[in-house]
Amino acid sequence: MNTRVDRRQLIKAAAASTAAAAFPMPVLGQATGPSVVVIGGGFGGASCARALRQADPKLKVTLVETNATYTAPPESNSVIAGLVDIKAQQFGYDRIKSEGVDVVISTATAVDPAKKTVTLANGTTLNYERLVISPGITFKADAIEGYDKAAMAAMPPAYNSGNEIITLRQQLEAMEDGGTVVISSPVNPARCPPAPYERASLIAHFLKTKKPRSKVIILDAKDSFTMQKLFEAAWQDLYPGLIEWIGLSQGGALISVDAATRTLSTDFDKYQTAVASIIPPQIAGHVAEFAGVADRTGWCPVDPLTFESRLRPGIHVIGDAAIAGAMPRSASAAHSQAQICAAAIAAQLAGNKPAAPTLTSSCYSLIAPDYAISQKGTYRPVDDQYNEAEGGTVLSPQNASRDMRVAEAQQAGEWYRNITQSVFG
C-alpha cells in the first residue's frame, strides 16, 4: 500500500516538473523595464497591477497593500444578512504575485512627486516612473456630531472593514425581536450609491424570516436615490411595513449620534435604535491627500484618457477616488478604469499615444436571495469628462416578471464570481 502511494507521488512530481518546465512561472527578475508602483489592492489597484504586466511584461510592477487579505465590498450586504459567509468576500494576492507583480504588504505613508518615491510604514522607499493610486474612500471627519471611533465601533458603517461587517451581522443576530434597525445614507458622491438600500432590503429579509416584529428605517441625506422606484416597488411587494425611507425633506439627514444611548438625531426627530449602521459622507482615501491629487472637494480630478492626475503629473488615480463624470463609484467601474489606465501607462512609457477608451459599469442590487435589480452603463470621454454613451444607463424594467428578478439574482452571483476571478484569480 505504501509503495503504491509513493509511486503515485513520484508520477505527480514528474508531471509537475514537466509542466513547470513547459510553463514556467513569471520571475520578478525578468522585469527590466520602467518601474510602476500601484497603491491599493482593491478592485482598481489589483486589476491595474495585473493589467500592467499583461500590457508590457518588461514593466517592474509593485503593488502596495496594507492588508494581506482583501475583503471585497460587493455582496458584503449578503454577509450581514446571513446569506453568505465572510470567507466568500476574502481574497489574497498569490495569483497576482505569480504573474510577476511584486506585492508588498505595508502602508504607504508618503509620496514625493518630485523625487518620484513612495515611502512605506515598514521603512522601505520605492522609486517609480509612474504611480497609480487606487485608495478607495474614507469618511469625512466630524461630519456627524458624536460619531467618533467609539460610536463607529458600536454603529459601524461596514463599508471598508471586514470586522465591521461581522460586527453588524452579530448585532442583528443578538437583537431582540421588535427592535429597530436604522441605516443612514450619505449625500453623493459616495461609493456604490445603491448599497445602503440593498443593505436595508437584505436586513429586512433577515427580519422577516427571523424577527418579524422588527423594522428598518433609512435616514437619507438625499431626496431621491438610485433605482428608487425599483427598490420601493420591491419593498412593497416583499416587505410591506418593514422598511421606512425618510428623505432629506422629511428630516432624513443625520445630524448627531449618542453611542451610549444608541440615539440618532436629525433636525426633525430622534430615533432609538437596537442596531444602527451609520454611513457617513465620503472623500477619497487618505493616500490621495498626502499625494496631493485630491482637490477641494476631497476627490481626484483626472484626465479621462489616461486617468493621470490633473494636479500631479506622473500619478494616476483610479476607482472610487477618481472624478469620472457620469461613471458610478463601483467595483465594476474601478475594474474597467484599471484596464484603461494600464494600457495608457504602457503606451506612454513606450512613447505612444493612448487610445480613446470606452468604459462599462454593471451594478446589481439584491432585494432578496432570489430577487435582484440592476443598473448598467457604457461611458466615453466627452468634453474632457466621462458621459453616458449611446442608450444611456439601462435599468431593470419596472414591471419585470418575477422570473426576470430571479434571473438577475443569478446574474448578480455570476458577475461577482467573474469579476473576483478576473481581479484576484
Coordinates of C-alpha atoms in Angstrom, one line a residue:
M1 CA 0.0 0.0 0.0
N2 CA 2.7 2.5 0.9
T3 CA 4.6 1.5 -2.2
R4 CA 1.7 2.4 -4.4
V5 CA 1.3 5.7 -2.7
D6 CA 4.9 6.5 -3.2
R7 CA 4.7 5.6 -6.9
R8 CA 1.7 7.9 -7.4
Q9 CA 3.6 10.7 -5.7
L10 CA 6.6 10.2 -7.9
I11 CA 4.4 10.3 -11.0
K12 CA 2.7 13.5 -9.8
A13 CA 6.1 15.1 -9.0
A14 CA 7.4 14.2 -12.5
A15 CA 4.2 15.6 -14.1
A16 CA 4.5 18.8 -12.1
S17 CA 8.2 19.1 -13.1
T18 CA 7.4 18.7 -16.7
A19 CA 4.5 21.3 -16.5
A20 CA 6.8 23.7 -14.7
A21 CA 9.4 23.4 -17.5
A22 CA 6.8 23.9 -20.2
F23 CA 5.0 26.8 -18.4
P24 CA 7.5 28.5 -16.1
M25 CA 6.1 30.9 -13.5
P26 CA 7.0 34.6 -14.1
V27 CA 10.2 35.6 -12.5
L28 CA 10.4 39.1 -10.9
G29 CA 13.9 39.5 -12.3
Q30 CA 12.6 39.3 -15.8
A31 CA 11.1 42.8 -15.3
T32 CA 13.8 45.0 -16.7
G33 CA 11.7 48.0 -17.8
P34 CA 10.4 51.1 -16.0
S35 CA 9.0 50.8 -12.5
V36 CA 5.3 51.3 -11.9
V37 CA 4.1 51.4 -8.3
V38 CA 0.4 50.8 -7.5
I39 CA -1.0 51.8 -4.1
G40 CA -4.2 50.0 -3.1
G41 CA -5.0 46.3 -3.6
G42 CA -8.8 46.5 -4.2
F43 CA -10.7 46.1 -7.4
G44 CA -9.0 49.1 -9.0
G45 CA -5.4 48.6 -7.9
A46 CA -5.2 44.8 -8.1
S47 CA -6.7 44.9 -11.6
C48 CA -4.3 47.6 -12.7
A49 CA -1.3 45.7 -11.4
R50 CA -2.2 42.6 -13.4
A51 CA -3.1 44.6 -16.5
L52 CA 0.2 46.4 -16.5
R53 CA 2.1 43.2 -16.5
Q54 CA -0.1 41.9 -19.3
A55 CA 0.3 45.1 -21.3
D56 CA 4.1 45.0 -21.1
P57 CA 5.8 42.1 -19.3
K58 CA 9.0 44.1 -19.0
L59 CA 7.5 46.6 -16.6
K60 CA 8.5 46.2 -13.0
V61 CA 5.2 46.4 -11.2
T62 CA 4.9 46.8 -7.4
L63 CA 1.5 46.5 -5.7
V64 CA 1.4 48.1 -2.2
E65 CA -1.5 47.0 0.1
T66 CA -1.9 47.3 3.8
N67 CA -3.7 44.0 4.4
A68 CA -2.6 40.6 3.2
T69 CA -6.3 39.6 2.9
Y70 CA -8.7 41.9 1.0
T71 CA -12.4 41.9 2.0
A72 CA -14.5 42.8 -1.1
P73 CA -17.4 45.2 -0.6
P74 CA -19.7 43.7 -3.2
E75 CA -22.0 41.1 -1.7
S76 CA -21.0 42.2 1.8
N77 CA -24.6 43.0 2.5
S78 CA -25.4 39.4 1.9
V79 CA -22.9 38.5 4.7
I80 CA -24.6 41.0 7.0
A81 CA -28.0 39.3 6.3
G82 CA -26.5 35.9 6.9
L83 CA -26.8 34.7 3.3
V84 CA -23.1 34.3 2.6
D85 CA -20.1 33.5 4.7
I86 CA -17.5 36.3 5.1
K87 CA -14.9 33.9 3.6
A88 CA -16.6 34.3 0.2
Q89 CA -15.6 38.0 0.4
Q90 CA -11.9 37.5 1.2
F91 CA -9.1 37.2 -1.3
G92 CA -5.3 37.0 -1.2
Y93 CA -2.6 38.1 -3.7
D94 CA -0.9 34.8 -4.6
R95 CA -2.2 34.8 -8.2
I96 CA -1.1 38.3 -8.7
K97 CA 2.4 37.5 -7.4
S98 CA 2.6 34.5 -9.7
E99 CA 2.2 36.9 -12.7
G100 CA 5.3 38.8 -11.8
V101 CA 3.9 41.5 -9.6
D102 CA 5.9 42.3 -6.5
V103 CA 3.3 42.5 -3.7
V104 CA 4.4 44.5 -0.7
I105 CA 2.1 44.2 2.4
S106 CA 2.6 47.6 4.1
T107 CA 1.0 51.0 4.2
A108 CA 2.1 53.9 2.1
T109 CA 2.9 56.9 4.4
A110 CA 4.3 59.5 2.0
V111 CA 4.6 60.3 -1.7
D112 CA 7.2 62.6 -3.2
P113 CA 6.1 63.5 -6.7
A114 CA 9.3 65.5 -7.3
K115 CA 11.6 62.6 -6.4
K116 CA 9.1 60.0 -7.7
T117 CA 9.3 58.0 -4.5
V118 CA 6.8 56.2 -2.2
T119 CA 7.7 55.7 1.5
L120 CA 6.2 52.8 3.3
A121 CA 5.5 52.2 7.0
N122 CA 8.0 49.4 7.1
G123 CA 10.8 51.8 6.2
T124 CA 11.0 50.9 2.5
T125 CA 11.3 53.6 -0.2
L126 CA 10.1 52.7 -3.6
N127 CA 11.1 54.5 -6.8
Y128 CA 8.7 54.9 -9.7
E129 CA 8.5 56.1 -13.2
R130 CA 4.7 56.1 -13.0
L131 CA 2.5 55.8 -9.8
V132 CA -1.1 54.5 -9.7
I133 CA -3.2 55.3 -6.7
S134 CA -6.4 53.4 -6.0
P135 CA -7.2 54.5 -2.4
G136 CA -10.9 53.9 -2.2
I137 CA -12.8 56.1 0.2
T138 CA -12.6 57.4 3.7
F139 CA -15.1 59.2 5.8
K140 CA -15.3 62.9 6.4
A141 CA -14.1 63.7 9.9
D142 CA -16.6 65.4 12.2
A143 CA -19.4 65.2 9.5
I144 CA -21.8 63.8 12.2
E145 CA -21.6 65.1 15.7
G146 CA -20.7 62.4 18.2
Y147 CA -19.7 59.9 15.6
D148 CA -16.2 59.2 16.9
K149 CA -14.2 55.9 17.0
A150 CA -16.3 54.5 19.9
A151 CA -19.5 55.3 18.1
M152 CA -18.2 53.8 14.8
A153 CA -17.4 50.6 16.7
A154 CA -20.9 50.5 18.1
M155 CA -22.7 51.6 14.9
P156 CA -20.4 50.6 12.1
P157 CA -20.6 51.8 8.5
A158 CA -19.3 48.3 7.4
Y159 CA -18.0 49.8 4.2
N160 CA -14.3 49.4 4.5
S161 CA -13.8 46.7 7.1
G162 CA -14.5 43.0 7.2
N163 CA -14.5 43.2 11.0
E164 CA -17.3 45.8 10.9
I165 CA -19.3 43.6 8.5
I166 CA -19.1 40.7 11.0
T167 CA -19.9 43.1 13.9
L168 CA -23.1 44.3 12.2
R169 CA -24.1 40.7 11.4
Q170 CA -23.6 39.7 15.1
Q171 CA -25.6 42.7 16.3
L172 CA -28.6 41.6 14.1
E173 CA -28.4 38.1 15.4
A174 CA -28.3 39.3 19.1
M175 CA -31.1 41.9 18.6
E176 CA -34.4 41.1 20.3
D177 CA -37.5 40.7 18.0
G178 CA -39.2 44.1 17.9
G179 CA -36.1 46.2 17.7
T180 CA -35.5 48.9 15.2
V181 CA -32.6 48.9 12.7
V182 CA -31.5 52.3 11.4
I183 CA -29.3 52.8 8.3
S184 CA -28.1 56.3 7.4
S185 CA -27.4 57.0 3.8
P186 CA -25.0 59.8 2.9
V187 CA -25.0 62.6 0.3
N188 CA -23.4 61.8 -3.1
P189 CA -20.8 61.4 -4.3
A190 CA -20.3 58.1 -2.4
R191 CA -19.2 54.6 -3.1
C192 CA -21.8 52.4 -4.6
P193 CA -24.9 54.6 -4.2
P194 CA -27.4 51.7 -4.2
A195 CA -25.6 49.9 -1.4
P196 CA -27.5 51.4 1.6
Y197 CA -30.8 50.4 0.1
E198 CA -29.6 46.9 -0.8
R199 CA -28.5 46.7 2.8
A200 CA -31.9 47.7 4.1
S201 CA -33.5 45.2 1.8
L202 CA -31.5 42.2 2.8
I203 CA -31.7 43.1 6.5
A204 CA -35.5 43.3 6.0
H205 CA -35.3 39.8 4.5
F206 CA -33.5 38.6 7.6
L207 CA -36.0 40.3 9.9
K208 CA -39.0 38.9 8.0
T209 CA -37.8 35.4 8.4
K210 CA -36.2 35.6 11.9
K211 CA -37.5 38.7 13.8
P212 CA -40.8 39.7 12.1
R213 CA -41.8 42.3 14.7
S214 CA -38.7 44.4 13.9
K215 CA -38.4 47.1 11.2
V216 CA -35.8 49.0 9.2
I217 CA -35.6 52.8 8.9
I218 CA -33.4 54.5 6.3
L219 CA -32.4 58.1 7.2
D220 CA -31.3 59.7 4.0
A221 CA -29.4 62.9 3.4
K222 CA -31.0 63.0 -0.2
D223 CA -34.5 63.4 -1.5
S224 CA -34.1 60.7 -4.1
F225 CA -31.8 57.7 -4.7
T226 CA -30.6 55.4 -7.4
M227 CA -33.2 53.0 -8.7
Q228 CA -35.6 54.4 -6.2
K229 CA -38.8 53.3 -8.0
L230 CA -37.4 49.7 -8.4
F231 CA -36.4 49.5 -4.8
E232 CA -39.7 50.9 -3.4
A233 CA -41.8 48.6 -5.6
A234 CA -39.8 45.6 -4.4
W235 CA -40.2 46.7 -0.8
Q236 CA -44.0 47.0 -1.2
D237 CA -44.0 43.5 -2.8
L238 CA -41.7 41.7 -0.4
Y239 CA -41.5 43.7 2.8
P240 CA -44.7 45.7 3.3
G241 CA -44.4 47.7 6.5
L242 CA -40.9 46.5 7.2
I243 CA -38.9 49.3 5.6
E244 CA -39.4 53.1 6.1
W245 CA -37.5 55.5 4.0
I246 CA -37.1 59.1 5.3
G247 CA -35.7 61.5 2.8
L248 CA -34.0 64.9 3.3
S249 CA -37.2 67.0 3.1
Q250 CA -38.8 64.8 5.7
G251 CA -35.9 65.2 8.1
G252 CA -33.7 62.3 7.0
A253 CA -30.3 64.0 7.3
L254 CA -28.5 62.6 10.3
I255 CA -27.0 65.4 12.5
S256 CA -25.7 63.7 15.6
V257 CA -25.4 60.4 17.4
D258 CA -25.3 59.3 21.1
A259 CA -23.5 56.0 21.2
A260 CA -24.2 55.4 24.9
T261 CA -27.9 55.5 24.4
R262 CA -27.9 54.4 20.7
T263 CA -29.9 57.5 19.8
L264 CA -29.7 59.1 16.4
S265 CA -30.9 62.7 15.9
T266 CA -32.0 64.7 12.8
D267 CA -33.3 68.2 12.6
F268 CA -36.8 66.8 12.9
D269 CA -36.7 63.8 15.3
K270 CA -34.8 61.4 17.4
Y271 CA -34.6 57.6 16.8
Q272 CA -33.9 55.0 19.4
T273 CA -32.1 52.0 17.7
A274 CA -31.3 48.4 18.6
V275 CA -28.9 48.2 15.7
A276 CA -27.5 51.1 13.6
S277 CA -25.3 51.2 10.5
I278 CA -24.1 54.8 10.1
I279 CA -22.6 55.5 6.6
P280 CA -21.0 59.0 6.8
P281 CA -20.2 61.4 3.9
Q282 CA -17.1 60.3 2.0
I283 CA -14.0 61.6 0.3
A284 CA -11.0 59.9 -1.4
G285 CA -8.8 57.7 0.7
H286 CA -6.0 59.1 2.8
V287 CA -3.3 58.4 0.2
A288 CA -4.9 60.9 -2.2
E289 CA -4.5 63.7 0.3
F290 CA -0.8 63.3 1.1
A291 CA 0.0 62.5 -2.6
G292 CA -1.6 65.9 -3.5
V293 CA -4.0 64.5 -6.0
A294 CA -7.3 65.5 -4.2
D295 CA -8.9 68.9 -4.8
R296 CA -11.0 71.0 -2.5
T297 CA -14.0 68.6 -3.0
G298 CA -11.9 65.8 -1.5
W299 CA -12.0 63.8 -4.8
C300 CA -9.4 63.5 -7.5
P301 CA -9.6 65.2 -10.9
V302 CA -8.1 63.1 -13.7
D303 CA -7.6 63.1 -17.5
P304 CA -10.3 60.7 -18.8
L305 CA -8.0 59.2 -21.5
T306 CA -5.3 58.1 -19.0
F307 CA -6.6 58.7 -15.5
E308 CA -3.5 60.8 -14.9
S309 CA -4.0 63.3 -12.2
R310 CA -4.7 66.9 -13.2
L311 CA -2.8 68.1 -10.1
R312 CA 0.3 65.8 -10.1
P313 CA 1.7 64.7 -13.5
G314 CA 3.1 61.1 -13.4
I315 CA 0.5 60.0 -10.9
H316 CA -2.7 58.2 -12.0
V317 CA -5.9 57.8 -9.9
I318 CA -8.5 55.1 -10.4
G319 CA -11.5 53.7 -8.7
D320 CA -13.8 55.4 -6.1
A321 CA -11.4 58.3 -5.6
A322 CA -11.3 59.5 -9.2
I323 CA -13.7 62.1 -10.5
A324 CA -15.0 60.2 -13.5
G325 CA -18.1 62.2 -14.5
A326 CA -21.2 60.1 -15.1
M327 CA -19.5 56.8 -14.1
P328 CA -20.7 55.5 -10.8
R329 CA -18.3 54.6 -8.0
S330 CA -18.4 50.8 -8.1
A331 CA -16.2 47.7 -8.3
S332 CA -17.1 47.2 -11.9
A333 CA -16.2 50.8 -12.8
A334 CA -12.9 50.5 -10.9
H335 CA -12.0 47.3 -12.8
S336 CA -12.8 49.0 -16.1
Q337 CA -10.8 52.1 -15.3
A338 CA -7.9 49.9 -14.3
Q339 CA -7.7 48.3 -17.7
I340 CA -7.7 51.7 -19.5
C341 CA -5.2 53.2 -17.1
A342 CA -2.8 50.3 -17.5
A343 CA -3.0 50.4 -21.3
A344 CA -2.4 54.2 -21.2
I345 CA 0.6 53.9 -19.0
A346 CA 2.2 51.2 -21.2
A347 CA 1.6 53.4 -24.2
Q348 CA 3.0 56.5 -22.6
L349 CA 6.1 54.7 -21.4
A350 CA 6.6 53.3 -24.9
G351 CA 6.3 56.8 -26.4
N352 CA 2.9 56.1 -27.9
K353 CA -0.4 58.0 -27.7
P354 CA -3.1 56.3 -25.5
A355 CA -6.2 55.1 -27.4
A356 CA -9.6 56.7 -26.7
P357 CA -11.4 54.5 -24.2
T358 CA -14.9 53.1 -23.7
L359 CA -15.7 52.0 -20.2
T360 CA -18.5 49.9 -18.8
S361 CA -20.1 49.5 -15.4
S362 CA -22.6 47.0 -14.0
C363 CA -24.3 47.2 -10.6
Y364 CA -26.6 44.5 -9.2
S365 CA -28.6 45.0 -6.1
L366 CA -30.1 42.1 -4.3
I367 CA -33.5 42.7 -2.7
A368 CA -33.9 39.1 -1.6
P369 CA -31.8 36.0 -2.3
D370 CA -33.9 35.3 -5.4
Y371 CA -34.8 38.9 -6.4
A372 CA -32.4 41.5 -7.9
I373 CA -32.4 44.7 -9.9
S374 CA -29.6 46.2 -11.9
Q375 CA -28.1 49.3 -13.5
K376 CA -25.7 49.1 -16.4
G377 CA -24.0 51.7 -18.5
T378 CA -21.3 52.5 -21.1
Y379 CA -19.3 55.6 -20.9
R380 CA -17.0 57.6 -23.2
P381 CA -15.0 60.9 -22.8
V382 CA -17.0 63.9 -24.0
D383 CA -15.8 67.5 -23.4
D384 CA -13.0 66.2 -21.2
Q385 CA -15.2 64.1 -18.9
Y386 CA -17.0 60.8 -18.9
N387 CA -20.6 60.9 -20.2
E388 CA -23.1 58.2 -20.9
A389 CA -22.7 56.7 -24.3
E390 CA -25.5 55.8 -26.7
G391 CA -28.5 54.4 -25.0
G392 CA -27.6 55.9 -21.6
T393 CA -28.0 54.0 -18.4
V394 CA -30.0 50.8 -18.7
L395 CA -32.1 49.9 -15.6
S396 CA -34.1 46.7 -14.9
P397 CA -37.6 47.1 -16.3
Q398 CA -40.1 48.5 -13.8
N399 CA -42.7 45.8 -14.4
A400 CA -40.5 42.9 -15.0
S401 CA -41.7 39.4 -14.2
R402 CA -40.7 37.6 -11.1
D403 CA -38.7 35.2 -13.3
M404 CA -36.6 38.1 -14.5
R405 CA -35.9 39.2 -11.0
V406 CA -34.8 35.6 -10.2
A407 CA -32.6 35.6 -13.3
E408 CA -31.0 38.9 -12.3
A409 CA -30.2 37.5 -8.9
Q410 CA -28.4 34.6 -10.6
Q411 CA -26.6 37.0 -12.9
A412 CA -25.5 39.0 -9.8
G413 CA -23.8 35.9 -8.4
E414 CA -22.2 35.1 -11.8
W415 CA -21.0 38.7 -12.1
Y416 CA -19.4 38.6 -8.6
R417 CA -17.6 35.3 -9.4
N418 CA -16.4 36.5 -12.7
I419 CA -15.0 39.9 -11.5
T420 CA -13.3 38.4 -8.4
Q421 CA -11.8 35.7 -10.6
S422 CA -10.6 38.3 -13.1
V423 CA -9.1 40.5 -10.4
F424 CA -7.7 38.0 -7.8
G425 CA -7.5 34.8 -9.8

